[in-house]
Amino acid sequence: MERRYFPGLRGEEFQHPLDKKALKNLMRVKGFDLLTKKVIEWGLERVVRLKLLSSGLKVTERQCPTIYRVFMDCCEILDVQPPELFIESGGPNAYTTGYTRPAVVLTTGLVNMLDEEELYFVIGHELGHVKCGHVLYMMMAQHIGQIMEWIGQVTLGAGKLVGKGVELALLEWSRKAELSADRAGLLAVQDSEVALSAFMKLIVPAKRIWPEVSKEELLRQAEEFEEVSRSDILMRLYRIYYGLGMTHPWIVLRAREAVNWVSSPEYSSIFSRGVSRAVSYTHLR
């Protein structure tokens, strides 16, 4: 399959409506502007980058060139100015951090688990956060516990009371922002079956059972989850309660949402104007 490239792509074109709505709500929360200002003043970005430089592997054209090639190809597909790329030790995960110097981070567990096509989806997902302008707020969501501790210390505990409302709103937005990033991953990989395969491996990172996992059954499970979690008021309350502290939505729902978007007019409109790599390269020059 010849991959398509999207010069001039804007984040707003694939940004999920729930992401946009949650971001507006977040901006209205009392104390959020102060929290953002303090995170910038305290230099959290520099602390995170220092940690990556000390214990992660910076990927370049001379360091892990195979992964770097996939990364740069995803940047070209989505028309993203390349951020830094790191690999760090840990279980299957990926995240984007920073804001003036954004960085995409892949863990060794993820790299060991995914094949090259699945990496297109995950790397495209992370670049989607960069494309949509999520990066500062994503970094805040990732470190919200530590930030709340800092706020509590400098305000003698008073800031924690205001901070809890900001924390819940930030995590609510973070979960919705992941839906936009999944769409960027789909535009990068351009195969919903590969995206489902990546989701499946994240749910069950056990190689011996992958050949026996049915993607169709996974989507049916998502429907069953929706049905059970909304079946009565108790289940609806449990769904809200267990989701409050999460930075990501439940994976089965992400998988269903991603597959549905591939069949949407928005996806078709973006995909139909994709160009070959040669045309995209000419555009970049």
Coordinates of C-alpha atoms in Angstrom, one line a residue, residues 3 5 59-61 64-78 82 85 106 114-124 127 188-189 277:
R3 CA 1.1 5.6 2.1
Y5 CA 0.8 12.3 3.1
V59 CA 16.8 8.5 19.1
T60 CA 18.3 10.1 16.0
E61 CA 19.3 9.1 12.4
C64 CA 18.2 3.4 16.4
P65 CA 17.8 4.6 12.8
T66 CA 15.0 2.1 12.0
I67 CA 12.7 3.6 14.6
Y68 CA 13.8 7.0 13.7
R69 CA 12.9 6.4 10.1
V70 CA 9.3 5.4 11.1
F71 CA 9.2 8.5 13.4
M72 CA 10.3 10.9 10.7
D73 CA 7.9 9.3 8.2
C74 CA 5.0 9.9 10.6
C75 CA 6.1 13.5 11.0
E76 CA 6.0 14.0 7.2
I77 CA 2.6 12.2 6.9
L78 CA 1.0 14.5 9.5
P82 CA 9.7 16.8 14.4
L85 CA 12.3 11.2 20.3
L106 CA 8.4 5.2 23.8
L114 CA 4.7 -3.7 18.5
D115 CA 5.7 -4.4 14.9
E116 CA 6.7 -1.6 12.5
E117 CA 3.2 -0.9 11.2
E118 CA 1.8 -0.7 14.7
L119 CA 4.5 1.7 15.6
Y120 CA 3.1 4.0 12.9
F121 CA -0.2 4.1 14.8
V122 CA 1.4 4.8 18.2
I123 CA 3.9 7.3 17.0
G124 CA 1.2 9.0 14.9
L127 CA 2.4 13.4 17.2
A188 CA -0.4 7.9 10.1
V189 CA -1.0 4.1 9.8
R277 CA 5.5 10.9 -0.8

